[in-house]
mmCIF file of C-alpha atoms in Angstrom:
data_model
loop_
_atom_site.group_PDB
_atom_site.id
_atom_site.type_symbol
_atom_site.label_atom_id
_atom_site.label_comp_id
_atom_site.label_asym_id
_atom_site.label_seq_id
_atom_site.Cartn_x
_atom_site.Cartn_y
_atom_site.Cartn_z
ATOM 1 C CA UNK A 1 20.392 8.872 -28.025
ATOM 2 C CA UNK A 2 18.730 9.405 -24.628
ATOM 3 C CA UNK A 3 20.643 7.847 -21.746
ATOM 4 C CA UNK A 4 17.878 6.567 -19.522
ATOM 5 C CA UNK A 5 18.022 6.030 -15.801
ATOM 6 C CA UNK A 6 17.843 2.319 -15.032
ATOM 7 C CA UNK A 7 15.487 1.350 -12.218
ATOM 8 C CA UNK A 8 14.638 -2.132 -10.997
ATOM 9 C CA UNK A 9 11.280 -2.226 -9.197
ATOM 10 C CA UNK A 10 10.758 -4.905 -6.582
ATOM 11 C CA UNK A 11 7.336 -6.333 -7.440
ATOM 12 C CA UNK A 12 7.619 -9.551 -5.429
ATOM 13 C CA UNK A 13 4.141 -9.260 -3.993
ATOM 14 C CA UNK A 14 0.639 -10.477 -4.680
ATOM 15 C CA UNK A 15 -2.867 -9.383 -3.797
ATOM 16 C CA UNK A 16 -2.966 -12.233 -1.275
ATOM 17 C CA UNK A 17 0.040 -10.842 0.597
ATOM 18 C CA UNK A 18 -0.390 -7.088 0.190
ATOM 19 C CA UNK A 19 -2.657 -5.340 -2.281
ATOM 20 C CA UNK A 20 -1.126 -2.045 -1.144
ATOM 21 C CA UNK A 21 2.358 -2.971 -2.385
ATOM 22 C CA UNK A 22 0.999 -4.274 -5.692
ATOM 23 C CA UNK A 23 -0.969 -1.086 -6.353
ATOM 24 C CA UNK A 24 1.938 1.093 -5.172
ATOM 25 C CA UNK A 25 4.319 -0.348 -7.789
ATOM 26 C CA UNK A 26 1.639 -0.175 -10.488
ATOM 27 C CA UNK A 27 1.110 3.524 -9.754
ATOM 28 C CA UNK A 28 4.854 4.150 -9.959
ATOM 29 C CA UNK A 29 4.931 2.638 -13.440
ATOM 30 C CA UNK A 30 1.854 4.645 -14.471
ATOM 31 C CA UNK A 31 3.499 7.775 -13.097
ATOM 32 C CA UNK A 32 6.687 7.150 -15.069
ATOM 33 C CA UNK A 33 4.586 6.672 -18.209
ATOM 34 C CA UNK A 34 3.206 10.206 -17.834
ATOM 35 C CA UNK A 35 6.644 11.828 -17.966
ATOM 36 C CA UNK A 36 8.005 13.254 -21.177
ATOM 37 C CA UNK A 37 9.780 10.541 -23.136
ATOM 38 C CA UNK A 38 13.334 11.727 -22.428
ATOM 39 C CA UNK A 39 12.727 11.442 -18.667
ATOM 40 C CA UNK A 40 11.128 8.007 -18.684
ATOM 41 C CA UNK A 41 13.477 5.478 -17.065
ATOM 42 C CA UNK A 42 14.251 1.984 -18.255
ATOM 43 C CA UNK A 43 12.385 -0.328 -15.884
ATOM 44 C CA UNK A 44 13.163 -3.884 -14.881
ATOM 45 C CA UNK A 45 10.339 -5.519 -12.941
ATOM 46 C CA UNK A 46 11.612 -8.111 -10.471
ATOM 47 C CA UNK A 47 8.645 -10.334 -9.721
ATOM 48 C CA UNK A 48 7.749 -13.650 -8.169
ATOM 49 C CA UNK A 49 5.575 -16.344 -9.692
ATOM 50 C CA UNK A 50 2.486 -15.042 -7.887
ATOM 51 C CA UNK A 51 2.914 -11.386 -8.867
ATOM 52 C CA UNK A 52 0.165 -9.979 -11.134
ATOM 53 C CA UNK A 53 2.520 -8.939 -13.939
ATOM 54 C CA UNK A 54 -0.252 -8.878 -16.550
ATOM 55 C CA UNK A 55 -1.574 -5.718 -14.900
ATOM 56 C CA UNK A 56 1.805 -4.053 -15.428
ATOM 57 C CA UNK A 57 1.970 -5.292 -19.010
ATOM 58 C CA UNK A 58 -1.419 -3.726 -19.690
ATOM 59 C CA UNK A 59 0.014 -0.298 -18.835
ATOM 60 C CA UNK A 60 2.057 -0.582 -22.056
ATOM 61 C CA UNK A 61 5.079 1.229 -20.668
ATOM 62 C CA UNK A 62 7.594 1.446 -23.511
ATOM 63 C CA UNK A 63 10.838 0.815 -21.644
ATOM 64 C CA UNK A 64 10.125 -2.206 -19.501
ATOM 65 C CA UNK A 65 11.323 -5.780 -19.057
ATOM 66 C CA UNK A 66 10.570 -8.503 -16.537
ATOM 67 C CA UNK A 67 12.724 -10.778 -14.407
ATOM 68 C CA UNK A 68 11.272 -13.762 -12.527
ATOM 69 C CA UNK A 69 13.209 -14.032 -9.279
ATOM 70 C CA UNK A 70 13.506 -17.427 -7.622
ATOM 71 C CA UNK A 71 15.471 -17.170 -4.352
ATOM 72 C CA UNK A 72 18.497 -19.403 -3.979
ATOM 73 C CA UNK A 73 18.150 -21.885 -1.161
ATOM 74 C CA UNK A 74 20.589 -20.417 1.335
ATOM 75 C CA UNK A 75 22.115 -23.646 2.640
ATOM 76 C CA UNK A 76 25.201 -23.835 4.837
ATOM 77 C CA UNK A 77 27.250 -24.811 1.786
ATOM 78 C CA UNK A 78 26.010 -21.815 -0.221
ATOM 79 C CA UNK A 79 26.734 -19.415 2.643
ATOM 80 C CA UNK A 80 30.287 -20.680 3.134
ATOM 81 C CA UNK A 81 31.064 -20.896 -0.579
ATOM 82 C CA UNK A 82 29.797 -17.397 -1.308
ATOM 83 C CA UNK A 83 31.608 -15.945 1.681
ATOM 84 C CA UNK A 84 34.881 -17.318 0.351
ATOM 85 C CA UNK A 85 34.124 -16.173 -3.194
ATOM 86 C CA UNK A 86 33.372 -12.628 -1.988
ATOM 87 C CA UNK A 87 36.683 -12.488 -0.167
ATOM 88 C CA UNK A 88 38.584 -13.744 -3.221
ATOM 89 C CA UNK A 89 36.684 -12.229 -6.144
ATOM 90 C CA UNK A 90 34.432 -9.551 -4.643
ATOM 91 C CA UNK A 91 31.243 -11.281 -5.779
ATOM 92 C CA UNK A 92 29.032 -14.287 -5.095
ATOM 93 C CA UNK A 93 29.712 -17.254 -7.357
ATOM 94 C CA UNK A 94 26.392 -18.909 -6.560
ATOM 95 C CA UNK A 95 23.792 -16.387 -7.690
ATOM 96 C CA UNK A 96 21.056 -15.826 -10.226
ATOM 97 C CA UNK A 97 22.584 -14.670 -13.460
ATOM 98 C CA UNK A 98 20.557 -12.052 -15.253
ATOM 99 C CA UNK A 99 19.766 -10.286 -11.995
ATOM 100 C CA UNK A 100 20.317 -6.489 -12.274
ATOM 101 C CA UNK A 101 23.855 -5.362 -11.599
ATOM 102 C CA UNK A 102 24.847 -2.845 -8.942
ATOM 103 C CA UNK A 103 24.714 0.062 -11.408
ATOM 104 C CA UNK A 104 20.928 -0.101 -11.459
ATOM 105 C CA UNK A 105 18.783 1.597 -8.822
ATOM 106 C CA UNK A 106 16.877 -1.135 -6.996
ATOM 107 C CA UNK A 107 13.656 0.055 -5.368
ATOM 108 C CA UNK A 108 12.501 -0.829 -2.842
ATOM 109 C CA UNK A 109 15.853 -2.409 -1.980
ATOM 110 C CA UNK A 110 15.814 -5.949 -0.593
ATOM 111 C CA UNK A 111 18.579 -8.195 0.705
ATOM 112 C CA UNK A 112 19.464 -11.358 -1.187
ATOM 113 C CA UNK A 113 22.686 -13.046 -2.383
ATOM 114 C CA UNK A 114 22.684 -10.872 -5.526
ATOM 115 C CA UNK A 115 22.356 -7.507 -3.766
ATOM 116 C CA UNK A 116 24.908 -7.658 -0.950
ATOM 117 C CA UNK A 117 27.405 -5.608 -3.019
ATOM 118 C CA UNK A 118 24.934 -2.803 -3.922
ATOM 119 C CA UNK A 119 26.414 0.247 -2.253
ATOM 120 C CA UNK A 120 23.620 2.665 -3.129
ATOM 121 C CA UNK A 121 20.477 1.388 -1.485
ATOM 122 C CA UNK A 122 17.039 2.904 -1.901
ATOM 123 C CA UNK A 123 14.602 1.728 0.765
ATOM 124 C CA UNK A 124 10.872 2.316 1.220
ATOM 125 C CA UNK A 125 9.247 2.408 4.658
ATOM 126 C CA UNK A 126 5.553 3.201 4.310
ATOM 127 C CA UNK A 127 4.761 3.256 8.033
ATOM 128 C CA UNK A 128 5.810 2.245 11.546
ATOM 129 C CA UNK A 129 2.798 0.213 12.529
ATOM 130 C CA UNK A 130 4.961 -2.386 14.253
ATOM 131 C CA UNK A 131 6.288 0.214 16.704
ATOM 132 C CA UNK A 132 2.772 1.164 17.817
ATOM 133 C CA UNK A 133 1.070 -2.219 17.539
ATOM 134 C CA UNK A 134 3.740 -4.884 18.193
ATOM 135 C CA UNK A 135 0.924 -7.269 19.185
ATOM 136 C CA UNK A 136 -0.033 -7.548 15.498
ATOM 137 C CA UNK A 137 3.298 -9.138 14.517
ATOM 138 C CA UNK A 138 5.696 -11.713 15.908
ATOM 139 C CA UNK A 139 8.583 -10.803 18.186
ATOM 140 C CA UNK A 140 10.982 -11.942 15.464
ATOM 141 C CA UNK A 141 9.390 -9.566 12.913
ATOM 142 C CA UNK A 142 9.612 -6.654 15.357
ATOM 143 C CA UNK A 143 13.276 -7.326 16.145
ATOM 144 C CA UNK A 144 14.044 -7.605 12.437
ATOM 145 C CA UNK A 145 12.515 -4.192 11.734
ATOM 146 C CA UNK A 146 14.402 -2.579 14.597
ATOM 147 C CA UNK A 147 17.788 -4.039 13.651
ATOM 148 C CA UNK A 148 17.202 -3.400 9.942
ATOM 149 C CA UNK A 149 16.425 0.302 10.459
ATOM 150 C CA UNK A 150 19.131 0.723 13.090
ATOM 151 C CA UNK A 151 21.624 -0.459 10.473
ATOM 152 C CA UNK A 152 20.232 1.759 7.714
ATOM 153 C CA UNK A 153 20.306 4.921 9.800
ATOM 154 C CA UNK A 154 24.097 4.662 10.165
ATOM 155 C CA UNK A 155 24.741 4.688 6.399
ATOM 156 C CA UNK A 156 24.985 8.156 4.780
ATOM 157 C CA UNK A 157 24.921 6.678 1.250
ATOM 158 C CA UNK A 158 21.596 4.905 1.820
ATOM 159 C CA UNK A 159 18.237 6.568 1.269
ATOM 160 C CA UNK A 160 14.771 5.939 2.652
ATOM 161 C CA UNK A 161 11.586 6.988 0.931
ATOM 162 C CA UNK A 162 8.564 7.654 3.136
ATOM 163 C CA UNK A 163 4.987 7.922 1.890
ATOM 164 C CA UNK A 164 4.015 10.711 4.279
ATOM 165 C CA UNK A 165 5.330 13.418 6.555
ATOM 166 C CA UNK A 166 3.780 11.447 9.403
ATOM 167 C CA UNK A 167 5.928 8.381 8.701
ATOM 168 C CA UNK A 168 9.020 10.584 8.450
ATOM 169 C CA UNK A 169 8.243 12.062 11.880
ATOM 170 C CA UNK A 170 7.904 8.539 13.269
ATOM 171 C CA UNK A 171 11.331 7.683 11.868
ATOM 172 C CA UNK A 172 12.751 10.708 13.671
ATOM 173 C CA UNK A 173 10.932 9.649 16.823
ATOM 174 C CA UNK A 174 12.126 6.051 16.887
ATOM 175 C CA UNK A 175 15.450 6.094 15.021
ATOM 176 C CA UNK A 176 17.138 9.460 15.537
ATOM 177 C CA UNK A 177 19.890 10.346 15.178
ATOM 178 C CA UNK A 178 20.296 9.106 11.608
ATOM 179 C CA UNK A 179 22.870 9.717 8.870
ATOM 180 C CA UNK A 180 21.047 8.486 5.784
ATOM 181 C CA UNK A 181 19.157 10.674 3.314
ATOM 182 C CA UNK A 182 15.385 11.078 3.477
ATOM 183 C CA UNK A 183 12.882 11.519 0.664
ATOM 184 C CA UNK A 184 9.095 11.740 0.769
ATOM 185 C CA UNK A 185 6.935 10.466 -2.074
ATOM 186 C CA UNK A 186 3.199 10.798 -1.480
ATOM 187 C CA UNK A 187 1.738 8.412 -4.009
ATOM 188 C CA UNK A 188 -1.494 8.968 -5.895
ATOM 189 C CA UNK A 189 -4.022 6.635 -7.497
ATOM 190 C CA UNK A 190 -3.828 6.593 -11.266
ATOM 191 C CA UNK A 191 -6.954 4.578 -11.805
ATOM 192 C CA UNK A 192 -7.285 1.787 -14.372
ATOM 193 C CA UNK A 193 -9.994 1.959 -17.004
ATOM 194 C CA UNK A 194 -13.207 0.957 -15.273
ATOM 195 C CA UNK A 195 -15.744 -1.509 -16.750
ATOM 196 C CA UNK A 196 -18.653 -0.019 -18.631
ATOM 197 C CA UNK A 197 -21.126 -0.840 -15.882
ATOM 198 C CA UNK A 198 -23.613 1.611 -14.423
ATOM 199 C CA UNK A 199 -24.681 1.900 -10.806
ATOM 200 C CA UNK A 200 -27.556 -0.562 -11.146
ATOM 201 C CA UNK A 201 -25.535 -3.157 -13.063
ATOM 202 C CA UNK A 202 -22.624 -3.309 -10.621
ATOM 203 C CA UNK A 203 -25.062 -3.301 -7.701
ATOM 204 C CA UNK A 204 -27.010 -6.242 -9.154
ATOM 205 C CA UNK A 205 -23.786 -8.109 -9.913
ATOM 206 C CA UNK A 206 -23.003 -8.210 -6.180
ATOM 207 C CA UNK A 207 -26.629 -8.317 -4.938
ATOM 208 C CA UNK A 208 -26.370 -5.031 -3.085
ATOM 209 C CA UNK A 209 -29.212 -2.701 -2.114
ATOM 210 C CA UNK A 210 -29.636 0.690 -3.733
ATOM 211 C CA UNK A 211 -27.823 2.448 -0.900
ATOM 212 C CA UNK A 212 -24.768 1.071 0.893
ATOM 213 C CA UNK A 213 -21.479 2.011 2.544
ATOM 214 C CA UNK A 214 -18.323 0.149 1.592
ATOM 215 C CA UNK A 215 -15.177 -0.903 3.452
ATOM 216 C CA UNK A 216 -12.406 -1.838 1.015
ATOM 217 C CA UNK A 217 -9.646 -3.069 3.328
ATOM 218 C CA UNK A 218 -7.788 -6.330 3.653
ATOM 219 C CA UNK A 219 -8.864 -8.356 6.647
ATOM 220 C CA UNK A 220 -5.876 -7.585 8.828
ATOM 221 C CA UNK A 221 -6.263 -6.754 12.552
ATOM 222 C CA UNK A 222 -5.083 -3.151 12.228
ATOM 223 C CA UNK A 223 -7.802 -2.426 9.651
ATOM 224 C CA UNK A 224 -10.238 -2.236 12.586
ATOM 225 C CA UNK A 225 -13.364 -3.756 10.990
ATOM 226 C CA UNK A 226 -14.775 -4.445 14.450
ATOM 227 C CA UNK A 227 -15.432 -0.733 14.954
ATOM 228 C CA UNK A 228 -17.633 -0.648 11.847
ATOM 229 C CA UNK A 229 -19.910 -3.384 13.189
ATOM 230 C CA UNK A 230 -20.083 -1.757 16.621
ATOM 231 C CA UNK A 231 -21.092 1.518 14.939
ATOM 232 C CA UNK A 232 -23.593 -0.314 12.757
ATOM 233 C CA UNK A 233 -25.450 -1.510 15.868
ATOM 234 C CA UNK A 234 -26.041 2.139 16.808
ATOM 235 C CA UNK A 235 -26.846 3.423 13.317
ATOM 236 C CA UNK A 236 -29.431 0.697 12.782
ATOM 237 C CA UNK A 237 -31.506 2.124 15.653
ATOM 238 C CA UNK A 238 -32.224 5.184 13.481
ATOM 239 C CA UNK A 239 -31.804 3.639 10.017
ATOM 240 C CA UNK A 240 -32.929 -0.032 10.074
ATOM 241 C CA UNK A 241 -31.981 -0.586 6.434
ATOM 242 C CA UNK A 242 -28.403 0.746 6.719
ATOM 243 C CA UNK A 243 -26.063 -1.531 4.778
ATOM 244 C CA UNK A 244 -22.308 -2.073 4.690
ATOM 245 C CA UNK A 245 -20.462 -4.057 1.995
ATOM 246 C CA UNK A 246 -16.926 -5.259 2.699
ATOM 247 C CA UNK A 247 -14.451 -6.394 0.056
ATOM 248 C CA UNK A 248 -11.183 -8.215 0.573
ATOM 249 C CA UNK A 249 -9.645 -11.630 1.008
ATOM 250 C CA UNK A 250 -11.143 -13.137 4.133
ATOM 251 C CA UNK A 251 -7.921 -14.327 5.762
ATOM 252 C CA UNK A 252 -4.899 -12.830 7.448
ATOM 253 C CA UNK A 253 -1.478 -14.364 7.983
ATOM 254 C CA UNK A 254 -1.191 -12.042 10.987
ATOM 255 C CA UNK A 255 -4.265 -13.452 12.746
ATOM 256 C CA UNK A 256 -5.871 -16.632 11.475
ATOM 257 C CA UNK A 257 -8.919 -16.085 13.693
ATOM 258 C CA UNK A 258 -9.557 -12.456 12.743
ATOM 259 C CA UNK A 259 -12.317 -13.008 10.186
ATOM 260 C CA UNK A 260 -14.030 -15.563 12.390
ATOM 261 C CA UNK A 261 -14.097 -13.037 15.255
ATOM 262 C CA UNK A 262 -15.867 -10.535 12.966
ATOM 263 C CA UNK A 263 -18.482 -13.102 11.983
ATOM 264 C CA UNK A 264 -19.122 -13.735 15.664
ATOM 265 C CA UNK A 265 -19.801 -10.020 16.276
ATOM 266 C CA UNK A 266 -22.265 -10.001 13.370
ATOM 267 C CA UNK A 267 -24.096 -13.067 14.681
ATOM 268 C CA UNK A 268 -24.233 -11.800 18.288
ATOM 269 C CA UNK A 269 -25.771 -8.504 17.160
ATOM 270 C CA UNK A 270 -27.996 -9.990 14.414
ATOM 271 C CA UNK A 271 -26.442 -7.820 11.731
ATOM 272 C CA UNK A 272 -26.708 -10.380 8.933
ATOM 273 C CA UNK A 273 -29.289 -8.329 7.010
ATOM 274 C CA UNK A 274 -27.121 -5.210 7.211
ATOM 275 C CA UNK A 275 -23.767 -6.636 6.126
ATOM 276 C CA UNK A 276 -22.374 -8.395 3.072
ATOM 277 C CA UNK A 277 -18.873 -9.799 2.619
ATOM 278 C CA UNK A 278 -17.967 -9.585 -1.051
ATOM 279 C CA UNK A 279 -14.742 -11.574 -0.850
ATOM 280 C CA UNK A 280 -11.760 -10.855 -3.071
ATOM 281 C CA UNK A 281 -13.120 -9.147 -6.188
ATOM 282 C CA UNK A 282 -11.456 -7.553 -9.251
ATOM 283 C CA UNK A 283 -9.962 -4.167 -8.434
ATOM 284 C CA UNK A 284 -11.988 -2.493 -11.170
ATOM 285 C CA UNK A 285 -15.222 -3.827 -9.681
ATOM 286 C CA UNK A 286 -14.129 -2.669 -6.244
ATOM 287 C CA UNK A 287 -13.496 0.831 -7.575
ATOM 288 C CA UNK A 288 -16.923 0.949 -9.201
ATOM 289 C CA UNK A 289 -18.565 -0.143 -5.952
ATOM 290 C CA UNK A 290 -16.623 2.560 -4.125
ATOM 291 C CA UNK A 291 -17.659 5.139 -6.688
ATOM 292 C CA UNK A 292 -21.381 4.388 -6.338
ATOM 293 C CA UNK A 293 -21.457 3.894 -2.544
ATOM 294 C CA UNK A 294 -22.999 6.422 -0.170
ATOM 295 C CA UNK A 295 -19.503 6.798 1.272
ATOM 296 C CA UNK A 296 -16.313 4.802 1.820
ATOM 297 C CA UNK A 297 -15.449 3.895 5.419
ATOM 298 C CA UNK A 298 -11.750 3.739 6.361
ATOM 299 C CA UNK A 299 -11.587 2.709 10.045
ATOM 300 C CA UNK A 300 -7.895 1.745 10.300
ATOM 301 C CA UNK A 301 -5.894 1.892 13.500
ATOM 302 C CA UNK A 302 -2.800 2.651 11.442
ATOM 303 C CA UNK A 303 -1.844 3.637 7.900
ATOM 304 C CA UNK A 304 1.220 4.842 6.024
ATOM 305 C CA UNK A 305 -0.662 6.573 3.200
ATOM 306 C CA UNK A 306 -4.037 5.002 2.563
ATOM 307 C CA UNK A 307 -4.626 3.570 -0.896
ATOM 308 C CA UNK A 308 -8.353 3.518 -0.107
ATOM 309 C CA UNK A 309 -8.425 7.242 0.679
ATOM 310 C CA UNK A 310 -6.364 8.002 -2.413
ATOM 311 C CA UNK A 311 -8.688 5.890 -4.583
ATOM 312 C CA UNK A 312 -11.654 7.738 -3.105
ATOM 313 C CA UNK A 313 -10.090 11.111 -3.877
ATOM 314 C CA UNK A 314 -9.482 10.043 -7.463
ATOM 315 C CA UNK A 315 -13.098 8.839 -7.729
ATOM 316 C CA UNK A 316 -14.487 12.018 -6.173
ATOM 317 C CA UNK A 317 -16.034 9.931 -3.383
ATOM 318 C CA UNK A 318 -16.777 10.920 0.214
ATOM 319 C CA UNK A 319 -14.836 9.181 3.004
ATOM 320 C CA UNK A 320 -15.447 8.508 6.675
ATOM 321 C CA UNK A 321 -11.960 7.992 8.124
ATOM 322 C CA UNK A 322 -10.349 7.376 11.479
ATOM 323 C CA UNK A 323 -8.636 10.475 12.823
ATOM 324 C CA UNK A 324 -5.076 9.291 12.247
ATOM 325 C CA UNK A 325 -2.546 12.068 11.704
ATOM 326 C CA UNK A 326 -1.681 10.601 8.330
ATOM 327 C CA UNK A 327 -5.337 10.513 7.231
ATOM 328 C CA UNK A 328 -5.699 14.172 8.148
ATOM 329 C CA UNK A 329 -2.487 14.909 6.238
ATOM 330 C CA UNK A 330 -3.794 13.005 3.228
ATOM 331 C CA UNK A 331 -7.181 14.633 2.737
ATOM 332 C CA UNK A 332 -8.818 17.951 3.591
ATOM 333 C CA UNK A 333 -12.134 17.726 1.742
ATOM 334 C CA UNK A 334 -14.957 15.270 1.129
ATOM 335 C CA UNK A 335 -14.075 13.584 4.399
ATOM 336 C CA UNK A 336 -15.280 13.319 7.994
ATOM 337 C CA UNK A 337 -13.022 12.021 10.752
ATOM 338 C CA UNK A 338 -13.924 9.963 13.816
ATOM 339 C CA UNK A 339 -12.028 8.600 16.779
ATOM 340 C CA UNK A 340 -10.544 5.262 15.743
ATOM 341 C CA UNK A 341 -11.642 3.639 19.023
ATOM 342 C CA UNK A 342 -15.075 5.224 19.399
ATOM 343 C CA UNK A 343 -17.890 3.479 17.481
ATOM 344 C CA UNK A 344 -20.368 6.185 18.499
ATOM 345 C CA UNK A 345 -18.346 8.784 16.602
ATOM 346 C CA UNK A 346 -18.336 6.639 13.471
ATOM 347 C CA UNK A 347 -22.079 6.085 13.934
ATOM 348 C CA UNK A 348 -22.637 9.857 14.011
ATOM 349 C CA UNK A 349 -20.717 10.366 10.750
ATOM 350 C CA UNK A 350 -22.692 7.556 9.079
ATOM 351 C CA UNK A 351 -25.906 9.181 10.304
ATOM 352 C CA UNK A 352 -24.860 12.475 8.695
ATOM 353 C CA UNK A 353 -24.323 10.740 5.368
ATOM 354 C CA UNK A 354 -27.665 8.952 5.578
ATOM 355 C CA UNK A 355 -29.428 12.247 6.342
ATOM 356 C CA UNK A 356 -27.677 14.061 3.491
ATOM 357 C CA UNK A 357 -25.869 16.395 5.890
ATOM 358 C CA UNK A 358 -22.477 16.306 4.167
ATOM 359 C CA UNK A 359 -20.916 18.626 1.604
ATOM 360 C CA UNK A 360 -19.237 17.136 -1.449
ATOM 361 C CA UNK A 361 -16.687 19.550 -2.888
ATOM 362 C CA UNK A 362 -15.406 18.897 -6.431
ATOM 363 C CA UNK A 363 -11.742 19.379 -7.202
ATOM 364 C CA UNK A 364 -9.323 18.500 -9.953
ATOM 365 C CA UNK A 365 -7.415 15.331 -8.977
ATOM 366 C CA UNK A 366 -5.177 15.801 -12.016
ATOM 367 C CA UNK A 367 -3.327 18.385 -9.942
ATOM 368 C CA UNK A 368 -2.372 15.615 -7.506
ATOM 369 C CA UNK A 369 -1.122 13.446 -10.365
ATOM 370 C CA UNK A 370 0.938 16.309 -11.819
ATOM 371 C CA UNK A 371 2.540 16.883 -8.410
ATOM 372 C CA UNK A 372 3.269 13.147 -8.125
ATOM 373 C CA UNK A 373 5.048 12.997 -11.494
ATOM 374 C CA UNK A 374 7.228 15.955 -10.505
ATOM 375 C CA UNK A 375 8.054 14.196 -7.242
ATOM 376 C CA UNK A 376 9.046 11.082 -9.214
ATOM 377 C CA UNK A 377 11.565 13.187 -11.122
ATOM 378 C CA UNK A 378 13.005 14.605 -7.912
ATOM 379 C CA UNK A 379 13.046 11.396 -5.857
ATOM 380 C CA UNK A 380 14.579 9.194 -8.572
ATOM 381 C CA UNK A 381 16.828 11.854 -10.100
ATOM 382 C CA UNK A 382 15.233 11.729 -13.547
ATOM 383 C CA UNK A 383 16.890 14.730 -15.143
ATOM 384 C CA UNK A 384 18.071 15.148 -18.731
#
């Protein structure tokens, strides 16, 4: 009988909170499913009530189970009682029974009353946006990140997985010296089956013109939508019918006024006939719209490893991306870069697309997926 590695995946996220985390965990499960049977781990999905578990169930991974996690209200009584019980018995008395024991690998690791005794901890830090743009988060969030990573770096038996070389270099920059072990897992997009809709059908479904660009980012401040509208003002001088569609939930817990500020820019520059907000749409529809667009625009001020760029690579689509180090690390073809703070540079790249002055180079994305599955084996120690 095969003795399978046991991995608990922390899936306590939703599309409302972070589509990136949701898709990241889904791609891990899809990656595991591509391994030969003897290497496939036993997975326990720890999810919250709002997590889209049906999308994981549809993957039909053979060795999977689900655990609905409801946090214990950490009252003063619970804290004191559990502190005493740990001193006397080595474990919390008040806890959720059925939660994975310490012999399972919990990824990404999170702190709760049931995990305090896990000695081997496997963290994931996709990026260090908060260190570069502290104005996008609260002071309390920033201090939490600093203290959390300062604690991790002192523990040689704890590991951190980064999604890029760029994020690893930032860790060295901000948190050296460190004692913990480092691993890098550059995720890929293993796309779901797309609806059987052609270009014209999906375009009509969302009332889009024949030609359009698309921005497929959540409406968070660091996604830098403002630059797109500033560039659009310039592009429209040469191409009056230029059009940009934007998908994503039109709210941000990081800035409640962010979407309203974008609408104001559109109104001030009379861009209403050149822009359409699609709202939160099914991921499969979003992928189809990306596939049939003139190009995907990724204007972010910061990324860890862009899901949008990875989706575009998997779709064979062309991307206009901000010149972040990580974006340059992530893609070397079918892409043009622009200065993340210069709308004129983005306007020039859009003009090139509209004039047909770009080169689309085909390549086999399956090679990326094969590399990813091998990395899964190495990072999670999935050996026979």
